[in-house]
Amino acid sequence: MRPPDKDSDFYDAYLKEITTAKDKEQTTSDNSNQAIDTTAVNRSTWGPLDALPGNPMMWILIISELMVFGLLLAGYCIKFLENPDLFVNSQAGLNRLIGGINTLILITSGLFAALANETSRENKTYSSRFFLSVTAVFGLLFLVLKFYEYSEKAAIGISIETNSFYTLFYLMTGFHAAHVIFGILLLGLVGFYKRHENIQTACAFWHMVDLIWLILYPILYLVR
């Protein structure tokens, strides 16, 4: 459309209409860019880890720790095949009763961790904190029995240097006990900072602790 002459009575109205149209176009463009930026921020940055409960950084830690335990178990299997008689005889000296009780303790603690996660989802703060506390108490009980078992071995002169079986036994169970300690501290922390994502993250770590012991117990105590 041809613009009117500058001397025309319609020229001022024409300029006003053009200015208004440009302002609307700029506003639309700004809103569009803002929407694109928001989409970019909300876009998945962790890939498959975004679908897992809790903070993705914790799952990176969990995967890393599982790999470490996997290497320790692989080393155990190799050493076992090199000297099966030594491993079987040494394994016979372990306290299977304590190991079995500790297994039941951690399985039960996992149940209470799951209840803490579920009640947190429902915004039941008191119940969630209660279940977290019970989970931590079971973790402490596990540690008490584990260190009692260590003291039994120390009393008869067995240490990490006794033979290759006990070297791997102390490395694996000690490393696991360190994770139990860290898990208890984590449960206490999220009990105060009680966002649901935080509790999910702590419970995911605790379930990893359960899983690792469910693998360690039969291999170290039972499998011949």
Coordinates of N, CA and C in Angstrom, one line a residue:
M1 N 0.8 -1.2 0.0 CA 0.0 0.0 0.0 C 0.9 1.2 0.0
R2 N 0.6 2.2 -0.9 CA 1.4 3.4 -1.1 C 1.1 4.4 0.1
P3 N 2.1 4.9 0.8 CA 1.9 5.8 1.9 C 1.4 7.1 1.4
P4 N 0.6 7.9 2.2 CA 0.1 9.2 1.8 C 1.2 10.2 1.8
D5 N 1.0 11.3 1.0 CA 2.0 12.4 1.0 C 2.2 13.0 2.4
K6 N 3.4 13.6 2.6 CA 3.7 14.2 3.9 C 2.8 15.4 4.2
D7 N 2.3 16.0 3.2 CA 1.5 17.2 3.4 C 0.0 16.8 3.6
S8 N -0.3 15.5 3.4 CA -1.6 15.0 3.5 C -2.1 15.0 5.0
D9 N -3.4 15.2 5.2 CA -4.0 15.1 6.5 C -3.9 13.7 7.1
F10 N -3.7 12.7 6.2 CA -3.7 11.3 6.7 C -2.3 10.8 7.1
Y11 N -1.2 11.7 6.8 CA 0.1 11.3 7.0 C 0.4 10.9 8.5
D12 N 0.0 11.8 9.4 CA 0.2 11.6 10.9 C -0.4 10.3 11.3
A13 N -1.6 10.0 10.9 CA -2.3 8.8 11.3 C -1.6 7.6 10.7
Y14 N -1.1 7.7 9.5 CA -0.3 6.6 8.9 C 1.0 6.3 9.7
L15 N 1.7 7.4 10.1 CA 2.9 7.1 11.0 C 2.5 6.4 12.3
K16 N 1.5 6.8 12.9 CA 1.0 6.3 14.2 C 0.7 4.8 14.0
E17 N 0.0 4.5 12.9 CA -0.4 3.1 12.6 C 0.9 2.2 12.4
I18 N 1.9 2.7 11.7 CA 3.1 2.0 11.4 C 3.9 1.7 12.7
T19 N 3.9 2.8 13.6 CA 4.7 2.6 14.8 C 4.0 1.6 15.7
T20 N 2.7 1.6 15.8 CA 1.9 0.6 16.6 C 2.2 -0.8 16.1
A21 N 2.2 -1.0 14.8 CA 2.4 -2.3 14.2 C 3.8 -2.8 14.5
K22 N 4.8 -1.9 14.5 CA 6.2 -2.3 14.8 C 6.3 -2.7 16.3
D23 N 5.6 -2.0 17.2 CA 5.6 -2.3 18.6 C 5.0 -3.7 18.9
K24 N 3.9 -4.0 18.2 CA 3.3 -5.3 18.4 C 4.2 -6.4 17.9
E25 N 4.9 -6.2 16.8 CA 5.8 -7.2 16.2 C 7.0 -7.5 17.1
Q26 N 7.5 -6.4 17.8 CA 8.6 -6.5 18.7 C 8.2 -7.3 19.9
T27 N 7.0 -7.0 20.4 CA 6.5 -7.7 21.6 C 6.3 -9.2 21.4
T28 N 5.7 -9.5 20.2 CA 5.5 -10.9 19.8 C 6.9 -11.6 19.7
S29 N 7.9 -10.9 19.1 CA 9.2 -11.5 19.0 C 9.8 -11.8 20.3
D30 N 9.7 -10.8 21.3 CA 10.3 -11.0 22.6 C 9.6 -12.2 23.3
N31 N 8.3 -12.3 23.2 CA 7.6 -13.4 23.9 C 8.0 -14.7 23.3
S32 N 8.2 -14.7 22.0 CA 8.6 -16.0 21.4 C 10.0 -16.4 21.8
N33 N 10.9 -15.4 21.9 CA 12.3 -15.7 22.4 C 12.3 -16.2 23.8
Q34 N 11.5 -15.6 24.6 CA 11.4 -16.0 26.0 C 10.9 -17.4 26.2
A35 N 9.9 -17.8 25.3 CA 9.4 -19.1 25.4 C 10.4 -20.1 24.9
I36 N 11.2 -19.8 23.9 CA 12.3 -20.6 23.5 C 13.4 -20.8 24.6
D37 N 13.7 -19.7 25.3 CA 14.7 -19.8 26.3 C 14.2 -20.7 27.5
T38 N 12.9 -20.5 27.8 CA 12.3 -21.4 28.9 C 12.4 -22.8 28.5
T39 N 12.0 -23.1 27.2 CA 12.1 -24.5 26.8 C 13.5 -25.1 26.8
A40 N 14.4 -24.2 26.5 CA 15.8 -24.7 26.5 C 16.3 -25.0 27.9
V41 N 15.8 -24.2 28.9 CA 16.2 -24.4 30.3 C 15.5 -25.7 30.8
N42 N 14.3 -25.9 30.4 CA 13.5 -27.1 30.9 C 13.9 -28.4 30.2
R43 N 14.6 -28.2 29.1 CA 15.0 -29.4 28.3 C 15.9 -30.3 29.1
S44 N 15.7 -31.6 28.9 CA 16.5 -32.6 29.7 C 18.0 -32.4 29.4
T45 N 18.7 -32.4 30.5 CA 20.2 -32.2 30.4 C 20.9 -33.4 30.9
W46 N 20.2 -34.4 31.5 CA 20.8 -35.6 32.1 C 20.4 -36.9 31.3
G47 N 19.7 -36.7 30.2 CA 19.3 -37.9 29.5 C 18.4 -38.8 30.3
P48 N 18.7 -40.2 30.2 CA 17.9 -41.2 30.9 C 17.9 -40.9 32.5
L49 N 18.9 -40.3 33.0 CA 19.0 -40.1 34.5 C 17.8 -39.2 34.9
D50 N 17.3 -38.3 34.0 CA 16.2 -37.4 34.4 C 14.9 -38.2 34.8
A51 N 14.8 -39.4 34.3 CA 13.6 -40.2 34.6 C 13.7 -41.0 35.9
L52 N 14.9 -40.9 36.5 CA 15.1 -41.6 37.8 C 14.7 -40.7 39.0
P53 N 14.2 -41.3 40.1 CA 13.9 -40.5 41.3 C 15.1 -39.8 41.9
G54 N 14.9 -38.6 42.4 CA 16.0 -37.9 43.1 C 16.8 -37.1 42.2
N55 N 17.9 -36.6 42.7 CA 18.9 -35.8 42.0 C 19.7 -36.7 41.1
P56 N 19.8 -36.3 39.8 CA 20.7 -37.1 38.8 C 22.1 -37.3 39.3
M57 N 22.7 -36.2 40.0 CA 24.0 -36.3 40.4 C 24.2 -37.5 41.4
M58 N 23.2 -37.8 42.2 CA 23.3 -39.0 43.1 C 23.3 -40.3 42.3
W59 N 22.6 -40.3 41.2 CA 22.6 -41.5 40.4 C 24.0 -41.7 39.7
I60 N 24.7 -40.6 39.4 CA 26.0 -40.8 38.9 C 26.9 -41.4 39.9
L61 N 26.8 -40.9 41.2 CA 27.5 -41.4 42.3 C 27.2 -42.9 42.5
I62 N 25.9 -43.3 42.5 CA 25.5 -44.6 42.7 C 26.1 -45.6 41.6
I63 N 26.0 -45.2 40.4 CA 26.6 -46.0 39.3 C 28.1 -46.1 39.5
S64 N 28.8 -45.1 39.9 CA 30.2 -45.1 40.1 C 30.6 -46.1 41.2
E65 N 29.8 -46.0 42.3 CA 30.0 -46.9 43.5 C 29.8 -48.4 43.1
L66 N 28.7 -48.6 42.3 CA 28.4 -50.0 41.9 C 29.6 -50.5 41.0
M67 N 30.2 -49.7 40.2 CA 31.3 -50.1 39.4 C 32.5 -50.5 40.3
V68 N 32.7 -49.7 41.3 CA 33.8 -50.0 42.3 C 33.6 -51.3 43.0
F69 N 32.4 -51.5 43.5 CA 32.1 -52.8 44.1 C 32.2 -54.0 43.1
G70 N 31.8 -53.7 41.9 CA 31.9 -54.7 40.8 C 33.4 -55.1 40.6
L71 N 34.3 -54.2 40.6 CA 35.7 -54.5 40.5 C 36.2 -55.3 41.7
L72 N 35.8 -54.9 42.9 CA 36.2 -55.7 44.1 C 35.7 -57.1 44.0
L73 N 34.4 -57.3 43.6 CA 33.9 -58.6 43.5 C 34.6 -59.4 42.4
A74 N 35.0 -58.8 41.3 CA 35.7 -59.5 40.3 C 37.1 -59.9 40.8
G75 N 37.7 -59.1 41.6 CA 39.0 -59.4 42.2 C 38.9 -60.6 43.2
Y76 N 37.8 -60.6 43.9 CA 37.5 -61.7 44.8 C 37.4 -63.0 44.1
C77 N 36.6 -63.0 43.0 CA 36.4 -64.2 42.2 C 37.7 -64.7 41.6
I78 N 38.5 -63.8 41.2 CA 39.8 -64.2 40.6 C 40.7 -64.9 41.7
K79 N 40.8 -64.3 42.8 CA 41.6 -64.8 43.9 C 41.0 -66.1 44.4
F80 N 39.7 -66.2 44.4 CA 39.1 -67.5 44.9 C 39.4 -68.6 43.9
L81 N 39.4 -68.4 42.6 CA 39.8 -69.4 41.7 C 41.3 -69.8 41.8
E82 N 42.1 -68.9 42.2 CA 43.5 -69.1 42.3 C 43.8 -70.0 43.5
N83 N 43.0 -69.9 44.6 CA 43.3 -70.6 45.8 C 41.9 -70.9 46.6
P84 N 41.1 -71.8 46.0 CA 39.8 -72.1 46.5 C 39.8 -72.7 48.0
D85 N 40.8 -73.5 48.3 CA 40.9 -74.1 49.6 C 41.1 -73.0 50.7
L86 N 42.0 -72.1 50.4 CA 42.2 -71.0 51.4 C 40.9 -70.2 51.6
F87 N 40.2 -69.9 50.6 CA 39.0 -69.1 50.7 C 37.9 -69.9 51.4
V88 N 37.7 -71.2 51.1 CA 36.7 -71.9 51.8 C 37.0 -72.1 53.2
N89 N 38.2 -72.4 53.6 CA 38.6 -72.5 55.0 C 38.5 -71.2 55.8
S90 N 38.8 -70.1 55.1 CA 38.7 -68.8 55.8 C 37.3 -68.4 56.0
Q91 N 36.5 -68.7 54.9 CA 35.1 -68.4 55.0 C 34.3 -69.1 56.1
A92 N 34.8 -70.3 56.4 CA 34.2 -71.1 57.5 C 34.3 -70.4 58.8
G93 N 35.3 -69.5 59.0 CA 35.5 -68.8 60.2 C 34.6 -67.6 60.4
L94 N 33.9 -67.2 59.4 CA 33.0 -66.0 59.5 C 31.8 -66.4 60.3
N95 N 31.2 -65.3 60.9 CA 30.0 -65.5 61.8 C 28.8 -65.3 60.8
R96 N 28.3 -66.4 60.4 CA 27.1 -66.4 59.4 C 25.9 -65.8 60.1
L97 N 25.7 -66.1 61.4 CA 24.5 -65.6 62.1 C 24.5 -64.1 62.1
I98 N 25.6 -63.5 62.4 CA 25.6 -62.0 62.4 C 25.4 -61.5 61.0
G99 N 26.0 -62.1 60.0 CA 25.8 -61.7 58.7 C 24.4 -61.8 58.2
G100 N 23.7 -62.9 58.7 CA 22.3 -63.1 58.3 C 21.4 -62.1 59.0
I101 N 21.7 -61.8 60.3 CA 20.9 -60.8 61.0 C 21.1 -59.4 60.4
N102 N 22.3 -59.1 60.0 CA 22.6 -57.8 59.3 C 21.8 -57.7 58.0
T103 N 21.7 -58.8 57.3 CA 20.9 -58.8 56.1 C 19.5 -58.5 56.3
L104 N 18.9 -59.1 57.3 CA 17.5 -58.8 57.7 C 17.3 -57.4 58.1
I105 N 18.3 -56.9 58.8 CA 18.3 -55.5 59.3 C 18.2 -54.5 58.1
L106 N 19.1 -54.7 57.1 CA 19.1 -53.8 56.0 C 17.9 -53.9 55.1
I107 N 17.4 -55.2 55.0 CA 16.2 -55.3 54.2 C 15.0 -54.6 54.9
T108 N 14.9 -54.7 56.2 CA 13.9 -54.0 56.9 C 14.1 -52.4 56.8
S109 N 15.3 -52.0 56.9 CA 15.6 -50.6 56.8 C 15.2 -50.1 55.4
G110 N 15.4 -50.9 54.4 CA 15.0 -50.5 53.0 C 13.4 -50.3 53.0
L111 N 12.7 -51.1 53.7 CA 11.2 -50.9 53.7 C 10.9 -49.6 54.4
F112 N 11.5 -49.2 55.5 CA 11.2 -48.0 56.1 C 11.7 -46.8 55.2
A113 N 12.7 -47.0 54.5 CA 13.2 -45.9 53.6 C 12.1 -45.7 52.5
A114 N 11.6 -46.8 52.0 CA 10.5 -46.7 51.0 C 9.3 -46.0 51.6
L115 N 8.9 -46.3 52.8 CA 7.8 -45.6 53.5 C 8.1 -44.1 53.7
A116 N 9.3 -43.8 54.0 CA 9.7 -42.4 54.2 C 9.5 -41.6 52.9
N117 N 9.9 -42.3 51.8 CA 9.8 -41.7 50.5 C 8.3 -41.5 50.1
E118 N 7.5 -42.5 50.4 CA 6.1 -42.4 50.0 C 5.3 -41.3 50.9
T119 N 5.6 -41.3 52.2 CA 4.9 -40.3 53.0 C 5.4 -38.9 52.7
S120 N 6.6 -38.8 52.2 CA 7.1 -37.5 51.8 C 6.4 -37.0 50.6
R121 N 6.1 -37.9 49.7 CA 5.3 -37.6 48.4 C 4.0 -37.1 48.8
E122 N 3.4 -37.6 49.9 CA 2.1 -37.2 50.3 C 2.1 -36.0 51.3
N123 N 3.3 -35.4 51.5 CA 3.5 -34.2 52.3 C 3.2 -34.5 53.8
K124 N 3.4 -35.7 54.2 CA 3.2 -36.1 55.6 C 4.6 -36.0 56.3
T125 N 4.9 -34.8 56.8 CA 6.2 -34.5 57.3 C 6.6 -35.3 58.5
Y126 N 5.7 -35.4 59.5 CA 6.0 -36.1 60.7 C 6.3 -37.6 60.4
S127 N 5.4 -38.2 59.6 CA 5.6 -39.6 59.3 C 6.9 -39.9 58.5
S128 N 7.2 -39.0 57.6 CA 8.4 -39.1 56.8 C 9.6 -39.0 57.7
R129 N 9.7 -38.1 58.6 CA 10.8 -38.0 59.5 C 10.9 -39.2 60.4
F130 N 9.8 -39.7 60.8 CA 9.8 -40.9 61.7 C 10.4 -42.1 61.0
F131 N 10.0 -42.3 59.7 CA 10.5 -43.4 59.0 C 12.0 -43.2 58.6
L132 N 12.4 -42.0 58.4 CA 13.8 -41.8 58.1 C 14.6 -42.1 59.4
S133 N 14.1 -41.7 60.5 CA 14.7 -42.0 61.8 C 14.9 -43.5 62.0
V134 N 13.8 -44.2 61.8 CA 13.8 -45.7 62.0 C 14.9 -46.3 61.0
T135 N 14.9 -45.8 59.8 CA 15.9 -46.3 58.8 C 17.3 -46.1 59.3
A136 N 17.6 -44.9 59.9 CA 18.9 -44.6 60.4 C 19.2 -45.5 61.6
V137 N 18.2 -45.7 62.5 CA 18.5 -46.6 63.6 C 18.9 -48.0 63.2
F138 N 18.2 -48.5 62.2 CA 18.6 -49.8 61.7 C 20.0 -49.8 61.1
G139 N 20.3 -48.7 60.4 CA 21.7 -48.6 59.9 C 22.7 -48.6 61.0
L140 N 22.4 -47.9 62.1 CA 23.3 -47.9 63.3 C 23.4 -49.3 63.9
L141 N 22.3 -50.0 64.0 CA 22.4 -51.4 64.5 C 23.2 -52.3 63.6
F142 N 23.1 -52.1 62.3 CA 24.0 -52.9 61.4 C 25.4 -52.6 61.7
L143 N 25.8 -51.4 61.9 CA 27.2 -51.0 62.2 C 27.7 -51.6 63.5
V144 N 26.8 -51.6 64.5 CA 27.2 -52.2 65.8 C 27.5 -53.6 65.6
L145 N 26.7 -54.4 64.9 CA 26.9 -55.8 64.7 C 28.2 -56.0 63.8
K146 N 28.4 -55.2 62.9 CA 29.5 -55.4 62.0 C 30.8 -55.1 62.8
F147 N 30.9 -54.1 63.6 CA 32.1 -53.8 64.3 C 32.3 -54.9 65.5
Y148 N 31.2 -55.5 65.9 CA 31.3 -56.6 66.9 C 32.0 -57.8 66.2
E149 N 31.6 -58.0 65.0 CA 32.2 -59.1 64.2 C 33.6 -58.8 64.0
Y150 N 34.0 -57.6 63.6 CA 35.4 -57.2 63.5 C 36.2 -57.5 64.8
S151 N 35.6 -57.1 65.9 CA 36.3 -57.3 67.2 C 36.5 -58.8 67.5
E152 N 35.5 -59.6 67.1 CA 35.7 -61.1 67.3 C 36.9 -61.6 66.5
K153 N 37.0 -61.1 65.3 CA 38.2 -61.5 64.5 C 39.5 -61.0 65.1
A154 N 39.5 -59.8 65.5 CA 40.7 -59.2 66.1 C 41.1 -60.0 67.4
A155 N 40.1 -60.4 68.1 CA 40.5 -61.1 69.4 C 41.2 -62.4 69.1
I156 N 41.0 -63.0 68.0 CA 41.7 -64.3 67.7 C 42.9 -64.1 66.7
G157 N 43.2 -62.8 66.5 CA 44.4 -62.5 65.7 C 44.2 -62.4 64.2
I158 N 43.0 -62.3 63.8 CA 42.7 -62.2 62.3 C 42.6 -60.7 62.0
S159 N 43.3 -60.3 60.9 CA 43.3 -58.9 60.5 C 43.2 -58.9 59.0
I160 N 43.3 -57.7 58.4 CA 43.3 -57.5 57.0 C 44.5 -58.1 56.3
E161 N 45.6 -58.4 57.1 CA 46.8 -58.9 56.5 C 47.0 -60.4 56.7
T162 N 45.9 -61.1 57.3 CA 46.0 -62.5 57.6 C 46.2 -63.3 56.3
N163 N 45.4 -63.1 55.3 CA 45.5 -63.8 54.0 C 44.7 -63.0 53.0
S164 N 44.7 -63.4 51.7 CA 44.0 -62.7 50.7 C 42.5 -62.7 50.8
F165 N 41.9 -63.7 51.4 CA 40.5 -63.7 51.7 C 40.1 -62.6 52.6
Y166 N 40.8 -62.5 53.8 CA 40.5 -61.5 54.8 C 40.8 -60.1 54.3
T167 N 41.8 -60.0 53.4 CA 42.1 -58.7 52.8 C 40.9 -58.2 52.0
L168 N 40.4 -59.1 51.2 CA 39.2 -58.7 50.4 C 38.0 -58.6 51.3
F169 N 37.8 -59.4 52.3 CA 36.7 -59.3 53.2 C 36.6 -58.0 53.9
Y170 N 37.8 -57.6 54.4 CA 37.8 -56.3 55.2 C 37.6 -55.1 54.2
L171 N 38.2 -55.2 53.0 CA 38.1 -54.1 52.0 C 36.6 -53.9 51.6
M172 N 36.0 -55.0 51.3 CA 34.6 -54.9 50.8 C 33.6 -54.6 51.9
T173 N 33.7 -55.3 53.0 CA 32.7 -55.0 54.1 C 33.0 -53.6 54.7
G174 N 34.3 -53.2 54.8 CA 34.6 -51.9 55.4 C 34.2 -50.8 54.5
F175 N 34.4 -51.0 53.2 CA 33.9 -50.0 52.2 C 32.4 -49.8 52.2
H176 N 31.7 -51.0 52.4 CA 30.3 -51.0 52.5 C 29.9 -50.3 53.8
A177 N 30.6 -50.5 54.9 CA 30.2 -49.9 56.2 C 30.4 -48.4 56.1
A178 N 31.4 -47.9 55.4 CA 31.6 -46.5 55.2 C 30.4 -45.9 54.4
H179 N 29.8 -46.6 53.5 CA 28.6 -46.2 52.8 C 27.4 -46.1 53.7
V180 N 27.3 -47.1 54.6 CA 26.2 -47.1 55.6 C 26.3 -45.8 56.5
I181 N 27.5 -45.5 56.9 CA 27.7 -44.3 57.7 C 27.3 -43.0 56.9
F182 N 27.8 -43.0 55.7 CA 27.4 -41.8 54.9 C 25.9 -41.8 54.6
G183 N 25.3 -42.9 54.5 CA 23.8 -43.0 54.3 C 23.1 -42.5 55.5
I184 N 23.5 -42.8 56.7 CA 22.9 -42.4 57.9 C 23.0 -40.9 58.0
L185 N 24.1 -40.3 57.7 CA 24.3 -38.8 57.7 C 23.4 -38.2 56.7
L186 N 23.3 -38.8 55.5 CA 22.4 -38.3 54.5 C 20.9 -38.3 54.9
L187 N 20.5 -39.4 55.6 CA 19.1 -39.5 56.0 C 18.8 -38.4 57.1
G188 N 19.8 -38.1 58.0 CA 19.6 -37.1 59.0 C 19.5 -35.7 58.3
L189 N 20.3 -35.5 57.3 CA 20.4 -34.2 56.6 C 19.0 -33.9 55.9
V190 N 18.5 -34.9 55.2 CA 17.3 -34.7 54.4 C 16.1 -34.6 55.4
G191 N 16.2 -35.2 56.6 CA 15.2 -35.0 57.6 C 14.9 -33.6 58.0
F192 N 16.0 -32.8 57.9 CA 15.8 -31.3 58.2 C 15.4 -30.6 57.0
Y193 N 16.1 -30.8 55.9 CA 15.8 -30.2 54.6 C 14.9 -31.1 53.8
K194 N 13.6 -31.1 54.2 CA 12.7 -32.2 53.9 C 11.9 -32.0 52.6
R195 N 12.6 -31.4 51.5 CA 12.0 -31.5 50.2 C 11.9 -32.9 49.7
H196 N 10.8 -33.2 49.0 CA 10.6 -34.5 48.5 C 11.8 -35.0 47.7
E197 N 12.3 -34.2 46.8 CA 13.4 -34.6 46.0 C 14.7 -35.0 46.8
N198 N 14.9 -34.2 47.9 CA 16.0 -34.6 48.8 C 15.8 -36.0 49.4
I199 N 14.6 -36.2 49.9 CA 14.3 -37.5 50.5 C 14.4 -38.6 49.5
Q200 N 13.9 -38.4 48.3 CA 14.1 -39.4 47.2 C 15.6 -39.7 47.0
T201 N 16.4 -38.7 46.9 CA 17.8 -38.8 46.7 C 18.5 -39.7 47.8
A202 N 18.2 -39.4 49.0 CA 18.8 -40.1 50.1 C 18.3 -41.6 50.1
C203 N 17.0 -41.8 49.8 CA 16.5 -43.1 49.8 C 17.1 -44.0 48.7
A204 N 17.3 -43.3 47.5 CA 17.9 -44.0 46.4 C 19.3 -44.5 46.8
F205 N 20.1 -43.7 47.5 CA 21.4 -44.1 48.0 C 21.3 -45.2 49.0
W206 N 20.3 -45.1 49.9 CA 20.2 -46.2 50.9 C 19.8 -47.5 50.3
H207 N 19.0 -47.5 49.2 CA 18.6 -48.7 48.6 C 19.9 -49.3 47.9
M208 N 20.8 -48.5 47.4 CA 22.0 -49.0 46.8 C 22.8 -49.7 47.9
V209 N 22.9 -49.1 49.1 CA 23.6 -49.8 50.3 C 22.9 -51.2 50.5
D210 N 21.6 -51.2 50.5 CA 20.9 -52.5 50.7 C 21.3 -53.5 49.6
L211 N 21.3 -53.1 48.4 CA 21.5 -53.9 47.3 C 23.0 -54.5 47.3
I212 N 23.9 -53.7 47.6 CA 25.3 -54.1 47.7 C 25.5 -55.2 48.8
W213 N 24.9 -55.0 49.9 CA 25.0 -56.0 51.0 C 24.3 -57.3 50.6
L214 N 23.2 -57.3 49.9 CA 22.5 -58.5 49.4 C 23.4 -59.3 48.4
I215 N 24.3 -58.6 47.8 CA 25.3 -59.3 46.9 C 26.5 -59.8 47.7
L216 N 27.0 -58.9 48.7 CA 28.2 -59.3 49.4 C 27.9 -60.5 50.4
Y217 N 26.8 -60.5 51.0 CA 26.5 -61.5 52.0 C 26.6 -62.9 51.5
P218 N 25.9 -63.3 50.4 CA 26.0 -64.7 50.0 C 27.4 -65.0 49.4
I219 N 28.0 -64.0 48.8 CA 29.3 -64.3 48.2 C 30.4 -64.5 49.3
L220 N 30.4 -63.6 50.2 CA 31.4 -63.7 51.3 C 31.1 -64.8 52.3
Y221 N 29.9 -65.0 52.7 CA 29.5 -65.9 53.8 C 29.0 -67.3 53.4
L222 N 28.4 -67.4 52.2 CA 27.7 -68.6 51.9 C 28.2 -69.4 50.7
V223 N 28.6 -68.7 49.7 CA 29.0 -69.4 48.4 C 30.3 -70.2 48.6
R224 N 30.3 -71.5 48.3 CA 31.5 -72.3 48.5 C 32.1 -72.5 47.1

